[in-house]
mmCIF file of C-alpha atoms in Angstrom:
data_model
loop_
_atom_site.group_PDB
_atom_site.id
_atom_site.type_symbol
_atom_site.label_atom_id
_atom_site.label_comp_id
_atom_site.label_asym_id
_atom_site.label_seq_id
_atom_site.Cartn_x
_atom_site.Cartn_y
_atom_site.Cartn_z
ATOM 1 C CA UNK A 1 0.000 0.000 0.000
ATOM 2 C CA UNK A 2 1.286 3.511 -0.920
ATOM 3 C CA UNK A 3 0.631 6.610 1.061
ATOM 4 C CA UNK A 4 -0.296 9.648 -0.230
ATOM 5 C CA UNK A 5 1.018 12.861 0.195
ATOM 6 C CA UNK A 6 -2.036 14.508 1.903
ATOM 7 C CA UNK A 7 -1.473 11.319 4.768
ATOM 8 C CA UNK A 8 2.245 12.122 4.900
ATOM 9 C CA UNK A 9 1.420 15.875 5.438
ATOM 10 C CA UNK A 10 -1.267 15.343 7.809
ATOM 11 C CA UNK A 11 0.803 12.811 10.140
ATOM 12 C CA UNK A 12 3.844 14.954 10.025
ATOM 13 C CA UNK A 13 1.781 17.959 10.574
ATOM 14 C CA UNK A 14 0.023 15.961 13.854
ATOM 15 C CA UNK A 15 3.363 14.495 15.267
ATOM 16 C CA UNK A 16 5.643 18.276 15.291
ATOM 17 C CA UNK A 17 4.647 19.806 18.051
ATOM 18 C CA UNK A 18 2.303 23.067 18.119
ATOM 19 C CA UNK A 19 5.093 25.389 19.826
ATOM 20 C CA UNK A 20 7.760 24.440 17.357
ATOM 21 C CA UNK A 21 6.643 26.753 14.265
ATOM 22 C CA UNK A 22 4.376 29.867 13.985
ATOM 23 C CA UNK A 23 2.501 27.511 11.408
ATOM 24 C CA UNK A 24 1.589 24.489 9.947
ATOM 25 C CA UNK A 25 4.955 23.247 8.704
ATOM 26 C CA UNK A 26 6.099 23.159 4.829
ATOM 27 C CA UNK A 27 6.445 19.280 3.616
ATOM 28 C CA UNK A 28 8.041 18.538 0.312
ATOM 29 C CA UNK A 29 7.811 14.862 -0.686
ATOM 30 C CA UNK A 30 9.761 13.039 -3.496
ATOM 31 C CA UNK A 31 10.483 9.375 -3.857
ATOM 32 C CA UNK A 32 13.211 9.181 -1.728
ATOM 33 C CA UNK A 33 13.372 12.254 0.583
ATOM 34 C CA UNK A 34 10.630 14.435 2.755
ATOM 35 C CA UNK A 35 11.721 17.648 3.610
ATOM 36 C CA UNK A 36 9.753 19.509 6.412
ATOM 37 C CA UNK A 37 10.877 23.126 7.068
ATOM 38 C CA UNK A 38 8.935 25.511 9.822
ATOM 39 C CA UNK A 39 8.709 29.027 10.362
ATOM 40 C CA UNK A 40 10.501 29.899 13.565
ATOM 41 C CA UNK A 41 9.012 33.429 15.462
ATOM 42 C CA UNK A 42 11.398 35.839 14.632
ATOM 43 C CA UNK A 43 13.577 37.419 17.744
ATOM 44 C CA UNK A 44 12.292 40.000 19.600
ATOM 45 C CA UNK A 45 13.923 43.168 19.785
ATOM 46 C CA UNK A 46 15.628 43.920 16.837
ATOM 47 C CA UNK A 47 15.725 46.504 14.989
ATOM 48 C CA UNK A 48 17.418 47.695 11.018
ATOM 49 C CA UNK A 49 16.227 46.683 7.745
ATOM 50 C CA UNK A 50 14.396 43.107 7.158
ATOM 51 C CA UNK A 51 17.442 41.881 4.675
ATOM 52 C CA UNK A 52 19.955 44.009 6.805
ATOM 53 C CA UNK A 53 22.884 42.196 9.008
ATOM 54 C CA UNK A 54 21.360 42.568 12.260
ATOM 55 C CA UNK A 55 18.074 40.925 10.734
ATOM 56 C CA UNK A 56 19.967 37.989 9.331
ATOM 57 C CA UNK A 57 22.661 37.335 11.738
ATOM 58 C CA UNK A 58 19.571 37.529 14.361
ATOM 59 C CA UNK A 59 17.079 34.727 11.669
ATOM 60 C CA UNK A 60 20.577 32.744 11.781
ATOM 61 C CA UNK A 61 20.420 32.491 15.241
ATOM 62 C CA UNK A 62 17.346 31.286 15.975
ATOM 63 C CA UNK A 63 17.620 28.862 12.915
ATOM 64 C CA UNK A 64 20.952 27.503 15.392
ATOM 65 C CA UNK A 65 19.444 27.345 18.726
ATOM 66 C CA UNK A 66 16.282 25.548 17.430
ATOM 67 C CA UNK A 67 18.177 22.709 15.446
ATOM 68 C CA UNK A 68 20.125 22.256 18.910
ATOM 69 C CA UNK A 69 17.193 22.541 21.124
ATOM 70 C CA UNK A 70 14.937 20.024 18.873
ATOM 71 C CA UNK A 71 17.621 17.442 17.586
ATOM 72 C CA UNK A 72 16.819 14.888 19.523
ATOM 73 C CA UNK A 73 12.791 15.267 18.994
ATOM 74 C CA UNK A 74 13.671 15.695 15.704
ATOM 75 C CA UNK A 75 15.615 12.338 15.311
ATOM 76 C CA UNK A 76 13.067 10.252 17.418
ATOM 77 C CA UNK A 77 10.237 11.952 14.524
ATOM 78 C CA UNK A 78 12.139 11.273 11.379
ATOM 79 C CA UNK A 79 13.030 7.669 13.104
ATOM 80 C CA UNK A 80 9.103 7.045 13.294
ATOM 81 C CA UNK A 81 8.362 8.720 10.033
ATOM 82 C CA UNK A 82 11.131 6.762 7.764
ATOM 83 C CA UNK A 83 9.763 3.645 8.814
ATOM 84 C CA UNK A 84 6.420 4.060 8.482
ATOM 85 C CA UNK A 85 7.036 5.905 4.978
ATOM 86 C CA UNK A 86 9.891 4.307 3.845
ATOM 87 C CA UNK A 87 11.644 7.650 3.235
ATOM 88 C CA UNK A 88 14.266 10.083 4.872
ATOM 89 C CA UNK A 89 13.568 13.055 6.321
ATOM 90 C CA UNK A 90 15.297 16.199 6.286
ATOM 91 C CA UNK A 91 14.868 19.103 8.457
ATOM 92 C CA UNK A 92 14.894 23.220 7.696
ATOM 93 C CA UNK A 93 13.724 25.988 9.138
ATOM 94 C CA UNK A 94 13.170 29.475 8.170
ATOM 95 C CA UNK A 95 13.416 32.779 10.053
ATOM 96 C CA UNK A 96 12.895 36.454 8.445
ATOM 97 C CA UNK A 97 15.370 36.761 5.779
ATOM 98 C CA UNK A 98 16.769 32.693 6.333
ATOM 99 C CA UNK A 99 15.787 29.536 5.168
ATOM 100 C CA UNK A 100 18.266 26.800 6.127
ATOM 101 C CA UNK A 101 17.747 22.868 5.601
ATOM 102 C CA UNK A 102 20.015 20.839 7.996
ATOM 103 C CA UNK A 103 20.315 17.632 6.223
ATOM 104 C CA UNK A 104 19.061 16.665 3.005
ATOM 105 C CA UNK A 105 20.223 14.005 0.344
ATOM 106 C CA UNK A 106 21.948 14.519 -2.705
ATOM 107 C CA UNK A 107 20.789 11.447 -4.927
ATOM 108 C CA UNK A 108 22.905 10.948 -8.090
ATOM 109 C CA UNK A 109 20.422 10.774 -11.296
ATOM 110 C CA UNK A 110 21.222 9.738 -14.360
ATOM 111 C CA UNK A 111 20.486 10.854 -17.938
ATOM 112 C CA UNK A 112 22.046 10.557 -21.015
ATOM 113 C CA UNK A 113 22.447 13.881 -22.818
ATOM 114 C CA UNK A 114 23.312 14.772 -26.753
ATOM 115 C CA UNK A 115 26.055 16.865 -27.579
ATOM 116 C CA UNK A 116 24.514 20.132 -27.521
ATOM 117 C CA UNK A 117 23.254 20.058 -24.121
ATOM 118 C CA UNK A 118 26.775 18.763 -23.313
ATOM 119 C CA UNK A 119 27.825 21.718 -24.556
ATOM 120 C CA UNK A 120 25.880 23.611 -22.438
ATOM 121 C CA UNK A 121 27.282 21.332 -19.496
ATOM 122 C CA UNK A 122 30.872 22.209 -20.702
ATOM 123 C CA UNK A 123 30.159 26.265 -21.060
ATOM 124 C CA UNK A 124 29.114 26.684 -17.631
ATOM 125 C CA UNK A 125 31.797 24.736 -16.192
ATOM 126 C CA UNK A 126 34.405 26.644 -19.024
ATOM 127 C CA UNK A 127 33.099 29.481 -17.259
ATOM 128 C CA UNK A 128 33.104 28.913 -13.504
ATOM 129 C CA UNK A 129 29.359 28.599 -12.741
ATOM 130 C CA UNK A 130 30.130 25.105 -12.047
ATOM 131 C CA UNK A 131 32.889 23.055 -10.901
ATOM 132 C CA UNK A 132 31.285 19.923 -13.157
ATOM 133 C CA UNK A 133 28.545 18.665 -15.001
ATOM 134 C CA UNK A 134 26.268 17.400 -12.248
ATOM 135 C CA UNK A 135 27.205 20.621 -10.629
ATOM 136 C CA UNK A 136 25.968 22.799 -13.974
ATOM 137 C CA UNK A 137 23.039 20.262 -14.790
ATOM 138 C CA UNK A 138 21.971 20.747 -10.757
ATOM 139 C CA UNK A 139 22.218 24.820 -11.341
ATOM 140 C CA UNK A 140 20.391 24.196 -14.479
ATOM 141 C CA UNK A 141 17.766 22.698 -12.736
ATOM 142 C CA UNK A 142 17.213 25.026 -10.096
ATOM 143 C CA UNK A 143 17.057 28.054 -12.946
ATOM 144 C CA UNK A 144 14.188 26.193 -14.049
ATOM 145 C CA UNK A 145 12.545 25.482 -10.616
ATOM 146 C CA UNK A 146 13.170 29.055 -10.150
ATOM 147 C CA UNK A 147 11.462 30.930 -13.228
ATOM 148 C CA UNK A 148 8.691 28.039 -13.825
ATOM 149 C CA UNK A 149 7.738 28.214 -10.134
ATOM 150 C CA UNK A 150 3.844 29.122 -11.688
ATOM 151 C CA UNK A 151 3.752 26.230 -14.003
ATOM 152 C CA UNK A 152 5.010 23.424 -12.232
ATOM 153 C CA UNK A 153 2.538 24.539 -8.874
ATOM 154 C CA UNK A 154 -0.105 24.172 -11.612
ATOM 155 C CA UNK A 155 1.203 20.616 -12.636
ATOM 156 C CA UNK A 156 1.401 19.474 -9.552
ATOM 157 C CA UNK A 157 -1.806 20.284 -8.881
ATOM 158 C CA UNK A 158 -3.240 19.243 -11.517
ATOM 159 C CA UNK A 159 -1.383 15.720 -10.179
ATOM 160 C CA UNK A 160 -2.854 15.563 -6.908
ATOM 161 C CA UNK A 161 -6.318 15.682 -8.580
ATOM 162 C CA UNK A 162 -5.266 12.794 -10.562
ATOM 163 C CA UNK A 163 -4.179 10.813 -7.864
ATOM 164 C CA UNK A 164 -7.025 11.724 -6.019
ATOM 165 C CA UNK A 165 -9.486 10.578 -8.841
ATOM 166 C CA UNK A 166 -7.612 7.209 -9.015
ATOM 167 C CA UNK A 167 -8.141 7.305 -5.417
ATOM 168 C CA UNK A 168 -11.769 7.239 -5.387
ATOM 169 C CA UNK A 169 -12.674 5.358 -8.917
ATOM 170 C CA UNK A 170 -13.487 2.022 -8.617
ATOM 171 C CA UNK A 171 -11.325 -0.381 -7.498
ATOM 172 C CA UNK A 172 -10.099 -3.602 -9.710
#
């Protein structure tokens, strides 16, 4: 039996506890990774502009003296949650200006590629963008994420209501 990502939210959202985040905590689910990051409160007390250094040394921080204070909460949870979902779990938080994720995999993927997106591979490395070609096809990828950020929220919306219509047709 698979879980769905609405079950994987909602347990992970009733297992953190309430005085960890200011809100319901961000999941992000893939096939090998889920990736929970909270809003922390942001300290009291400061003042300057919301990018400036006081701001962001401040969001830093907090970011460091909750991953401390919650590490081993946080261990026993992601213990609990990988086996019941058969997936690891990385931790972030994010505070004013900050978003930091603690631990998070890098899985290798592989694709084979023609020689003009080689090419592009090779440019951006030529150029120091990128120290390789899984670092370039990783910046590559983000660009994307970055500027399609409409789009794919649409697709994977559109996905969910899929799944969710496959969940409730009839069953073989």
């Amino acid at each position: 039996m698979t879980t769905s990502s609405n079950e994987i939210i909602g347990w992970l959202r009733g297992r953190l506890p309430d005085a960890w985040f200011t809100g319901p905590a961000e999941v992000t689910i893939d096939r090998e990774e889920i990736t929970v990051l909270g809003t922390l409160a942001s300290p009291e007390g400061i003042e300057g502009e919301p990018d400036g250094p006081e701001v962001t040394e401040a969001a830093h921080g907090r970011i460091s003296r909750f991953r401390e204070e919650t590490r081993d909460e946080r261990i026993a949870i992601a213990r609990e949650a990988e086996h019941r979902f058969g997936r690891k779990i990385a931790w972030g938080a994010r505070c004013g200006p900050v978003r930091a994720v603690f631990t998070n995999l890098a899985v290798p993927v592989m694709t084979r590629l023609r020689q003009p997106e080689r090419i592009v591979l090779d440019t951006l490395v030529e150029a120091g963008v990128a120290r390789s070609r899984a670092d370039a096809l990783a910046w590559c990828v983000r660009l994307v994420g970055q500027h399609t950020e409409e789009w794919l929220a649409q697709l994977r919306e559109a996905m969910t209501s899929v799944q969710r219509l496959r969940e409730e047709g009839p069953t073989a």
